[in-house]
Coordinates of C-alpha atoms in Angstrom, one line a residue:
Chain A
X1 CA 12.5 -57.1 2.9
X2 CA 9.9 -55.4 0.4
X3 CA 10.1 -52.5 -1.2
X4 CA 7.8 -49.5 -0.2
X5 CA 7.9 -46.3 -2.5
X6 CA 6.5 -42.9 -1.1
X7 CA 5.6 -41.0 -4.6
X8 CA 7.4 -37.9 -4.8
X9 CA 5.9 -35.4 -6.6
X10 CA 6.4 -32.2 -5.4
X11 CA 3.7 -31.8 -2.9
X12 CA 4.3 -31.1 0.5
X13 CA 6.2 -33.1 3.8
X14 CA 7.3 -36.2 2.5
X15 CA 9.6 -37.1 4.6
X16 CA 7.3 -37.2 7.6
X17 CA 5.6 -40.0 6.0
X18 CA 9.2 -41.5 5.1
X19 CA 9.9 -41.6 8.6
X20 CA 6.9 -43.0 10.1
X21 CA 7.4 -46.0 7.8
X22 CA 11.4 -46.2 8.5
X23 CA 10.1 -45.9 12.0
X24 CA 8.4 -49.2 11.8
X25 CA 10.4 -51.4 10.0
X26 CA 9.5 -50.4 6.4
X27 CA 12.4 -49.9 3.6
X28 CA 10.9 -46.8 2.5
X29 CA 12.1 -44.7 -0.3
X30 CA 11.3 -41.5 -1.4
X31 CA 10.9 -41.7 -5.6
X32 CA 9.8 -40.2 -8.4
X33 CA 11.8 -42.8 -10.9
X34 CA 8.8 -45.2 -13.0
X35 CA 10.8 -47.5 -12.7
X36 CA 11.7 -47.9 -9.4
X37 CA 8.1 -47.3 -8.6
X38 CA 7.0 -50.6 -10.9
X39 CA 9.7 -52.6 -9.1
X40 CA 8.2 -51.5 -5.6
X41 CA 6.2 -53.4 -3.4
X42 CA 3.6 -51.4 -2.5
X43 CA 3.4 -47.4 -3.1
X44 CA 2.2 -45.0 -0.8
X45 CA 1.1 -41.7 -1.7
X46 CA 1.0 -38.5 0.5
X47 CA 0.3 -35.0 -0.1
X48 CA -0.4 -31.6 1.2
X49 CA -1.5 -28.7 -0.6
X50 CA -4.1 -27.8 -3.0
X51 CA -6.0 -30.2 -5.7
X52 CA -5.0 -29.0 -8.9
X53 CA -1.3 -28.5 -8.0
X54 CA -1.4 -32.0 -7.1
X55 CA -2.9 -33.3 -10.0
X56 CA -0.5 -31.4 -12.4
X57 CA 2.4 -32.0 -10.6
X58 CA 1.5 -36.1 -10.9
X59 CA 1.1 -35.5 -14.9
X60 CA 3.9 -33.1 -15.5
X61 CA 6.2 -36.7 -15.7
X62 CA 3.4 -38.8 -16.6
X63 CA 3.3 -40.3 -12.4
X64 CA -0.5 -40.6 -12.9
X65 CA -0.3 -42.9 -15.3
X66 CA 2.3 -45.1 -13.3
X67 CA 0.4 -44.8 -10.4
X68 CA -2.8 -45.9 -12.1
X69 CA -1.1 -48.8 -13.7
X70 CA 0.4 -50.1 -10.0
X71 CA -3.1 -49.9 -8.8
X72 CA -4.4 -52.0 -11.2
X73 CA -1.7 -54.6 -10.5
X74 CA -3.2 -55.3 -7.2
X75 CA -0.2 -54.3 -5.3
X76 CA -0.6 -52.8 -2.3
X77 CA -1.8 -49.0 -2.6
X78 CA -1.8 -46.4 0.3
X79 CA -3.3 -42.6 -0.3
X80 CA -2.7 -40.2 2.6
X81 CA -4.8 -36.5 2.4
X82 CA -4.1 -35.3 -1.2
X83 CA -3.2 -38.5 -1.8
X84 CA -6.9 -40.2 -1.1
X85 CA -9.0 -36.9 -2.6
X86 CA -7.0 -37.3 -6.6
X87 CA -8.3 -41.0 -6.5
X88 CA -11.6 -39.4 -7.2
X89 CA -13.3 -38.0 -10.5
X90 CA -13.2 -34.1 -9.5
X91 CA -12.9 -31.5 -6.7
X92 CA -14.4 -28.3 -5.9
X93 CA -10.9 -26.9 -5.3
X94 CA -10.1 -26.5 -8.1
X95 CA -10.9 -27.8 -12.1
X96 CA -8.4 -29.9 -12.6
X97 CA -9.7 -34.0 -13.3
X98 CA -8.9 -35.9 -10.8
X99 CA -7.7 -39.9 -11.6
X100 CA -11.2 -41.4 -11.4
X101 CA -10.6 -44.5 -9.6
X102 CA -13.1 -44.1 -7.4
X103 CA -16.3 -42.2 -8.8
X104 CA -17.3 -39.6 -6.1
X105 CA -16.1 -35.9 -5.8
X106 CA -14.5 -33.8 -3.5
X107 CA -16.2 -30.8 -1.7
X108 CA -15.3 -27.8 0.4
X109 CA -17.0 -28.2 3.9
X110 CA -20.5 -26.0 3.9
X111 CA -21.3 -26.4 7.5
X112 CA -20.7 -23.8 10.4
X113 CA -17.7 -25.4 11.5
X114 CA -14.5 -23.6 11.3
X115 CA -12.0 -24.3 8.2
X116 CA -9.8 -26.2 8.2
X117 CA -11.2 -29.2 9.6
X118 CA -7.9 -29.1 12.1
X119 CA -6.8 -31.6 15.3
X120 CA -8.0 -34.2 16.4
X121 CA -11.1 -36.3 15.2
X122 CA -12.5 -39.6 15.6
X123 CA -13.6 -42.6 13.4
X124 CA -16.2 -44.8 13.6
X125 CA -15.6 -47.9 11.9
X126 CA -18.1 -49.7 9.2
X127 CA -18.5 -52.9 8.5
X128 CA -15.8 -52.2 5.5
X129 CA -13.3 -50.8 8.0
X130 CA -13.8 -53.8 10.6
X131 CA -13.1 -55.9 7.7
X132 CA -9.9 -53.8 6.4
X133 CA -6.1 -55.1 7.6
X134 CA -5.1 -51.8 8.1
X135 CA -7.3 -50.9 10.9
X136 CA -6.2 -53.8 12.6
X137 CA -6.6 -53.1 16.4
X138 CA -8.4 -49.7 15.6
X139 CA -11.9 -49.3 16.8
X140 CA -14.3 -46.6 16.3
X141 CA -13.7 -43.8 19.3
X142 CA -10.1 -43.6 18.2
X143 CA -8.5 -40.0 17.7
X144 CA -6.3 -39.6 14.3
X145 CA -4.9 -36.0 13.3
X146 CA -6.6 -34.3 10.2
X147 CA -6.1 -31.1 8.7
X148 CA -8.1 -29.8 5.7
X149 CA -10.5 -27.7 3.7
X150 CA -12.4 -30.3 1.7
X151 CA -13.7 -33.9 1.9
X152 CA -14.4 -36.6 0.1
X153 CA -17.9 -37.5 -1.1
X154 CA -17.4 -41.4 -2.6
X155 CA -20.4 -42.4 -5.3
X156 CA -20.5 -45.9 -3.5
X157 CA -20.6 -45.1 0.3
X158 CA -20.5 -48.9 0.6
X159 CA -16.3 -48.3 0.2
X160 CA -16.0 -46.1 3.2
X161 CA -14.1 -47.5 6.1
X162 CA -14.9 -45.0 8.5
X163 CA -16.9 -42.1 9.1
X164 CA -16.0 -38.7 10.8
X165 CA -18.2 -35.5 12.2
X166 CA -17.1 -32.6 11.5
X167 CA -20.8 -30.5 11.0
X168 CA -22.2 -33.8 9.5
X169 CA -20.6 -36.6 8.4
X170 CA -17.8 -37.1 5.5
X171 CA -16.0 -40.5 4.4
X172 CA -12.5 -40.3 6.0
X173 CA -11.3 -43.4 4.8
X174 CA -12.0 -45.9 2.2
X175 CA -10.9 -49.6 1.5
X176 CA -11.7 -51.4 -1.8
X177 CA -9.5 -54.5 -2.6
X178 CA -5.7 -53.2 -2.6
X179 CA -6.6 -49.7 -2.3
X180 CA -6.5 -48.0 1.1
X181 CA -7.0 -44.2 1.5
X182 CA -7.4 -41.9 4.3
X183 CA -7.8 -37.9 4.9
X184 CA -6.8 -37.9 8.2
X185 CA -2.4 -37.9 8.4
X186 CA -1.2 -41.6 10.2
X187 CA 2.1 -40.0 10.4
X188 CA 1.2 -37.3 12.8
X189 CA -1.3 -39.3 14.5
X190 CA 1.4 -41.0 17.2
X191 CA 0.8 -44.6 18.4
X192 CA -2.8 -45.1 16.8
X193 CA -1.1 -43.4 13.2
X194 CA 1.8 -45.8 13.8
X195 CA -0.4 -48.7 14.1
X196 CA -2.1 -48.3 10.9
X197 CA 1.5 -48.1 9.0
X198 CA 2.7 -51.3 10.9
X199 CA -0.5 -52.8 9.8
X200 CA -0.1 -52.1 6.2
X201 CA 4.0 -52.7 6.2
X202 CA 2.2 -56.4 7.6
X203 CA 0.3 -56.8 4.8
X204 CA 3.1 -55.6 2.2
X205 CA 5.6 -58.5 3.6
X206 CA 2.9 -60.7 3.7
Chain B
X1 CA -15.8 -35.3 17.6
X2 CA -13.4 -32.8 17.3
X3 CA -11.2 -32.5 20.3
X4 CA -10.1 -29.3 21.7
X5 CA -6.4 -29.2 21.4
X6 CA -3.8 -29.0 24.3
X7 CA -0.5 -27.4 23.2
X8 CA 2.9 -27.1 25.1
X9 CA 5.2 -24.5 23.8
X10 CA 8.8 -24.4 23.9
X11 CA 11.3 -21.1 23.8
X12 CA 14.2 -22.3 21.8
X13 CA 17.4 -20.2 21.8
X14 CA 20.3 -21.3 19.3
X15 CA 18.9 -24.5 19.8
X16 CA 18.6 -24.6 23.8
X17 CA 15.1 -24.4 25.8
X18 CA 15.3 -21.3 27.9
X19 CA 14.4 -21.6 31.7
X20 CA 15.4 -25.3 31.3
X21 CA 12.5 -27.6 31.5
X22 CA 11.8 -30.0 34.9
X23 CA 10.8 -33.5 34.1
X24 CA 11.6 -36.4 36.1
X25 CA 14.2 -38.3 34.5
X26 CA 15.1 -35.9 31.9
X27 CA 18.4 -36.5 31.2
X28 CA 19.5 -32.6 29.5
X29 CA 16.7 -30.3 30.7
X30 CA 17.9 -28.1 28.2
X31 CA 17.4 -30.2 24.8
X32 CA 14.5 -29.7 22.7
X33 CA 14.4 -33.0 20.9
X34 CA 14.2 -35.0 24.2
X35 CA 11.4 -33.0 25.8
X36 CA 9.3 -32.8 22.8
X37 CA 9.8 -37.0 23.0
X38 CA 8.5 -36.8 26.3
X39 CA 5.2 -34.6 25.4
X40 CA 4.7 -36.8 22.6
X41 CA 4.3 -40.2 24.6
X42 CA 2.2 -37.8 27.5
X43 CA 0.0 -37.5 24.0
X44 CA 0.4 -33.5 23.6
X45 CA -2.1 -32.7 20.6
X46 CA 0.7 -30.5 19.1
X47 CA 4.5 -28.9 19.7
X48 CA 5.1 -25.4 19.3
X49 CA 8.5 -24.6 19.0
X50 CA 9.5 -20.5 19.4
X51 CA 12.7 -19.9 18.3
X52 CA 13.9 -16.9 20.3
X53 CA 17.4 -17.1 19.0
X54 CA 18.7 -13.2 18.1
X55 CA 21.1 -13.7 15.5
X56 CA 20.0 -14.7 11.8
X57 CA 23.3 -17.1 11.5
X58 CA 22.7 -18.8 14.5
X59 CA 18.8 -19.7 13.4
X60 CA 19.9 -22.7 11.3
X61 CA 20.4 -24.3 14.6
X62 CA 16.7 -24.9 14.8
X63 CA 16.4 -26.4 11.7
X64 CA 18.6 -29.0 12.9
X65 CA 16.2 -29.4 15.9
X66 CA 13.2 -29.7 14.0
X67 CA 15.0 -32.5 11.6
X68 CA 15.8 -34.4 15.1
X69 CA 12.2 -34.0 16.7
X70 CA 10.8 -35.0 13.3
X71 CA 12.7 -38.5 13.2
X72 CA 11.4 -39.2 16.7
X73 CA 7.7 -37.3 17.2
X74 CA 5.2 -38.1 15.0
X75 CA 2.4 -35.4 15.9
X76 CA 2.1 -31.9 14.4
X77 CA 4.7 -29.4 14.8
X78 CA 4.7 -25.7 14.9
X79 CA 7.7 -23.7 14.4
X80 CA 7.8 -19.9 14.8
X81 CA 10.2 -17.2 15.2
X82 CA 12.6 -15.5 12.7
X83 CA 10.7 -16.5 9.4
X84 CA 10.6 -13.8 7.4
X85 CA 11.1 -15.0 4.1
X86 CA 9.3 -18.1 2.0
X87 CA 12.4 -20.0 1.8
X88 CA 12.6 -19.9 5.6
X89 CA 9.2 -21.2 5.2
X90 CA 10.3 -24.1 2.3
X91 CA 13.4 -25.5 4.7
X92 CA 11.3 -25.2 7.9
X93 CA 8.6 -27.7 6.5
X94 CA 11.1 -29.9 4.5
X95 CA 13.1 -30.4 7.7
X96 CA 9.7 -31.6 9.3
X97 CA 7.7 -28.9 10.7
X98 CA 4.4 -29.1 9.9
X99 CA 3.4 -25.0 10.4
X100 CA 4.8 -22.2 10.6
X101 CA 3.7 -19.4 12.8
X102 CA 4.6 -15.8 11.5
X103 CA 4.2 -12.6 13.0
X104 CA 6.2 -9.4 12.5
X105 CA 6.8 -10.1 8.9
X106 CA 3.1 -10.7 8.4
X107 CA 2.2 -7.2 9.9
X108 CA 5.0 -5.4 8.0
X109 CA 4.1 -7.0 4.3
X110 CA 0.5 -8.5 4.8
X111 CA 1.2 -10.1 1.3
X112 CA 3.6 -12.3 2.6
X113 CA 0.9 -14.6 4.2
X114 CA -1.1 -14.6 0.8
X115 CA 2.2 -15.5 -0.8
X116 CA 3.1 -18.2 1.6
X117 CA -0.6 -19.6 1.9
X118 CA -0.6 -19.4 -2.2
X119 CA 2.4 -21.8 -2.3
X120 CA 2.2 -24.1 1.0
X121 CA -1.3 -24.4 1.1
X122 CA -3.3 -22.3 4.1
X123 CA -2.9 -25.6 6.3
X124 CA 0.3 -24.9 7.4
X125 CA 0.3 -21.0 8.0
X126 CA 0.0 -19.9 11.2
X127 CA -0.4 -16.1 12.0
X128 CA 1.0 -14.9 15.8
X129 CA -1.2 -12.2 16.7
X130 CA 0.3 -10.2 20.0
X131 CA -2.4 -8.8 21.5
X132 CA -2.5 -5.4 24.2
X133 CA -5.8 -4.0 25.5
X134 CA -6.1 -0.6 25.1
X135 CA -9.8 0.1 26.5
X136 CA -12.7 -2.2 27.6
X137 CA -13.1 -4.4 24.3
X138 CA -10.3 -3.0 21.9
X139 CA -7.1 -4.8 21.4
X140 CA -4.1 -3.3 19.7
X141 CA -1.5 -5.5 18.3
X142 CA 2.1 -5.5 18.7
X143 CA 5.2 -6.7 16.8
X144 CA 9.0 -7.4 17.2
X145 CA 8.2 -9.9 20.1
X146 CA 6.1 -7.3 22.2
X147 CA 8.2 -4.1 22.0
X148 CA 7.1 -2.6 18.9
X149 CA 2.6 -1.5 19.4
X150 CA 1.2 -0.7 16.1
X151 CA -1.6 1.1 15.1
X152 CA -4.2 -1.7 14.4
X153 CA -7.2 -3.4 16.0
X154 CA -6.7 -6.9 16.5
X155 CA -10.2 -8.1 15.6
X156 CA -9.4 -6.4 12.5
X157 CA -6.3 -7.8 12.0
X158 CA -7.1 -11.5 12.7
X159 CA -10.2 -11.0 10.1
X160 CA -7.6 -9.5 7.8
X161 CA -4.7 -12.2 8.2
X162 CA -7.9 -14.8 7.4
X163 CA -9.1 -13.3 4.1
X164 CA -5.1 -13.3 3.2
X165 CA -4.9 -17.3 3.9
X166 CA -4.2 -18.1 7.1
X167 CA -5.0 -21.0 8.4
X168 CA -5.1 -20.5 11.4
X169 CA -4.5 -17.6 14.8
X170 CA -1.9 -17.9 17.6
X171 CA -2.8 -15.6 19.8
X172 CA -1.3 -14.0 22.5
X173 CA -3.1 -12.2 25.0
X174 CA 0.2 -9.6 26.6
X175 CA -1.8 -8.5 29.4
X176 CA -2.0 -11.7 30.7
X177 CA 1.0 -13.6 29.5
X178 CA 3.8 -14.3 32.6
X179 CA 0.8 -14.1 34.6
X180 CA -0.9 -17.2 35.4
X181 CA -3.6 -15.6 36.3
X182 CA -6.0 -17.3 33.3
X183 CA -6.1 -16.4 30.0
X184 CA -7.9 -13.1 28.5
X185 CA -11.5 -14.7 27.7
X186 CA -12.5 -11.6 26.4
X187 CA -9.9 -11.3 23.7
X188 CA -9.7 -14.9 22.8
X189 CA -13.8 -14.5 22.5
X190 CA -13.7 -11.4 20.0
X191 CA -11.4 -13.1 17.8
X192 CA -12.8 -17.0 17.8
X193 CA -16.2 -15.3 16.8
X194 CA -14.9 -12.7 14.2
X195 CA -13.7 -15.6 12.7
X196 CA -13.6 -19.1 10.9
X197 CA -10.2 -20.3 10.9
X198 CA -9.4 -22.1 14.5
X199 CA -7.8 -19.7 16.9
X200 CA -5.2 -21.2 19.5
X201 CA -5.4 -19.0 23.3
X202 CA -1.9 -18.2 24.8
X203 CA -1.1 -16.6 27.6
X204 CA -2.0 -16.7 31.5
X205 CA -2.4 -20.4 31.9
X206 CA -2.2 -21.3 35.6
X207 CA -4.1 -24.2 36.1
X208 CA -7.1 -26.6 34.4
X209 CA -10.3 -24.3 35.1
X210 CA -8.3 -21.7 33.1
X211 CA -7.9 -24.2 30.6
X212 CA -11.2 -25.2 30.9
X213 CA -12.7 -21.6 30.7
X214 CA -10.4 -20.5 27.5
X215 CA -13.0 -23.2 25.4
X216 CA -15.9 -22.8 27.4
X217 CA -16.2 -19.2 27.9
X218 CA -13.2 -17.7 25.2
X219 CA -14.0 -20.9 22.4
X220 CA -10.8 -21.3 21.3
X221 CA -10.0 -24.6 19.6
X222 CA -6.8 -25.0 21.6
X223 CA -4.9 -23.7 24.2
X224 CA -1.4 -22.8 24.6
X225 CA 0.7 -23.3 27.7
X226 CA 4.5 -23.2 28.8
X227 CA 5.7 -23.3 32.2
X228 CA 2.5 -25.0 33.9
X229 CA 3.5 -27.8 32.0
X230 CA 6.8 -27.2 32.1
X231 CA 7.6 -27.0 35.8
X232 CA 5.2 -30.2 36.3
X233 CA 2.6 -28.2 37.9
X234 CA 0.1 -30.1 35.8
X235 CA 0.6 -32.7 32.9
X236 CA -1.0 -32.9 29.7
X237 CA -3.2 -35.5 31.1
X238 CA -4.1 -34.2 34.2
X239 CA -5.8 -31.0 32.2
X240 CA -7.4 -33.7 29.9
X241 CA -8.8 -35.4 32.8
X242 CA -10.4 -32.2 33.9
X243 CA -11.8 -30.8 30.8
X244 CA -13.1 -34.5 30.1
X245 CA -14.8 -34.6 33.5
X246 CA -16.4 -31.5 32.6
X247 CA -17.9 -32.4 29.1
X248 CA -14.7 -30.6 27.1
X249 CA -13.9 -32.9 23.9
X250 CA -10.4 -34.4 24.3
X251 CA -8.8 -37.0 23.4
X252 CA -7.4 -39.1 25.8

């Protein structure tokens, strides 16, 4: 069976995200070890909180850098909240850098809507996300769980899996090669959350 | 779209649901864990879990509850009662709950919600607001689980508890709570509008239409309810179906 790490650094529930993934089949392990995250699988990383907490916490033992280096080596790669905004250049949470995967920023809704974005929203799926493994038997109308203050603005809208309306529009999920990253929470989403995990514990043991 | 959220609640005393609950095939009516599996699969939106147990010792119990629930429920999960402190807080969301919802402690040190938003992030705390009319559009808040009034507008204090980080308002109308007579529209009204954090209605649930009238007519962003659900009067879906029929945003 592969090895899934959960990168744990600090930053909110992880163990709901454990769960879901032991809940499915996964061996799923919580770690902040380098070297039990290069020997993993595929790594998964979660988060709650605020932006620059996050991104100090992952360079306090250097975990940026190992997580940068397993994306690079194609390996599966799953961001959850937090975990989806740091792959972009900066936030307007805060004035920390963020890892710059992705170019794009983060921003604080603007829109009449209340804050936080909070319950339950739905995708629509584009032609990225009809493509992408993970949303396997997902279609656009389904309801995932999100809570949050800010959103993700991507610099190439082409890597957007879905799209979600909350007072306009915001990218709530990309997929780009072995990258997947979504601000709603699959672990807190039931069955339809569930689904998404199986499909990307599918693609690990593939 | 965003849905409107549908909430059951459950009273929780050293680790026991009071006024036991009656599903069909429930094997302990009185075990938290398997009737927050059963609201899960009837797709709840959320679980709120009061823990009315007296005694500080005996409070550890629900942390044991909320580990259980979390291994088997994968939705959001609010746990209030007794949390007075932040480690409270820190071993309430590390076993699994997702919020907490505080109320005395919030009104006796307001800087304990800054505190705990500061750390945990605004997400996860939830401020209980007990609400009393005193005259025709004025609401007076109320602590220690209803016995205690205090000396402070409820409008006020909800617009208050939002500027200190809250993330978001329980609140609990007392006139009509026990009632199921509807909720307080009114009340739920003044505080949705006053402001922008979501505000979750509770209290005087009887049936859909009051369901239906808490987000058409009070805009809340969800709605609290205990025994209707509870005593099967209506199921989660049933309300769904209704507020779905009549152009509510749910999700199915």
């Amino acid at each position: 069976m592969k090895k899934i790490a959960i990168l744990d650094y600090g930053m909110g529930n992880l163990r709901s995200v454990q769960k879901a993934f032991e809940h499915m089949g996964a061996y799923a392990l919580l770690s902040s070890d380098k070297i039990e995250i290069e020997s993993s699988d595929a790594l998964v990383v979660p988060g709650v909180g605020s932006f620059d907490d996050c991104v100090i916490n992952l360079k306090k033992d250097g975990l940026d850098k190992s997580l940068v280096e397993f994306i690079i080596s194609g390996r599966p790669f799953f961001g959850i909240c937090l975990g989806y905004q740091v792959l972009f250049e900066e936030s307007e949470e805060g004035t920390q850098k963020g890892l710059g995967i992705f170019k794009g920023k983060v921003a604080r809704f603007k829109n009449q809507e209340k804050i936080p974005h909070m319950g339950w929203n739905t995708l629509s799926l584009t032609d990225n996300g009809m493509k992408c493994p993970v949303f396997k038997g997902i279609k656009s109308g389904d309801f995932f769980y999100f809570v949050h203050s800010y959103y993700v603005v991507p610099g190439d809208a082409e890597s957007a899996a879905s799209w979600t309306e909350y007072g306009g529009c915001f990218a709530s999920s990309v997929s780009v090669n072995n990258i997947f990253a979504c601000q709603f929470h699959p672990e807190k989403s039931q069955a339809k959350g569930l689904s998404i995990i199986k499909n990307f514990i599918d693609m690990v043991e593939r | 779209m965003l849905a409107k959220r549908i909430i059951p609640c459950l009273d929780v005393k050293e680790g026991r649901v009071v006024k036991g609950v009656n599903f069909v095939g429930l094997k302990d009516a009185g075990d938290p864990v398997e009737i927050a599996e059963i609201y899960d699969k009837m797709k709840a939106d959320e679980l709120v879990f009061l823990d009315i147990t007296a005694s500080h010792e005996k409070r550890k119990i629900m942390i044991e509850v909320v580990r259980k629930t979390a291994e088997k429920c994968f939705m959001p999960l609010t746990v209030g009662g007794g949390i007075s402190t932040i480690e409270d807080i820190r071993i309430l969301l590390n076993s699994g709950a997702d919020k907490v919802s505080i109320n005395t402690p919030a009104v006796k040190d307001p800087g304990f919600i800054k505190k705990a938003a500061s750390i945990f992030g605004s997400q996860c705390i939830v401020v209980a607001i007990d609400a009393k009319m005193r005259s025709a559009g004025l609401w007076n808040i109320f602590i220690d689980g209803g016995r205690t009034p205090v000396d402070k507008n409820a409008v006020l204090w909800a617009k208050e508890v939002e500027s200190l980080g809250a993330g978001e308002i329980l609140l609990t109308s007392m006139d009509a709570d026990g009632t199921t007579d509807g909720y307080d529209i009114a009340l739920t009204k003044a505080v949705s509008t006053a402001v922008r954090i979501p505000v979750i209605a509770s209290g005087g649930a009887g049936n859909s239409e009051d369901i239906y009238r808490v987000f058409s007519e009070g805009l809340a962003d969800a709605a609290l309810a205990a025994s209707i659900f509870h005593y099967r009067k209506l199921s989660v879906c049933e309300v769904k179906e209704y507020l779905r029929k009549k152009g509510v945003p749910v999700r199915m």
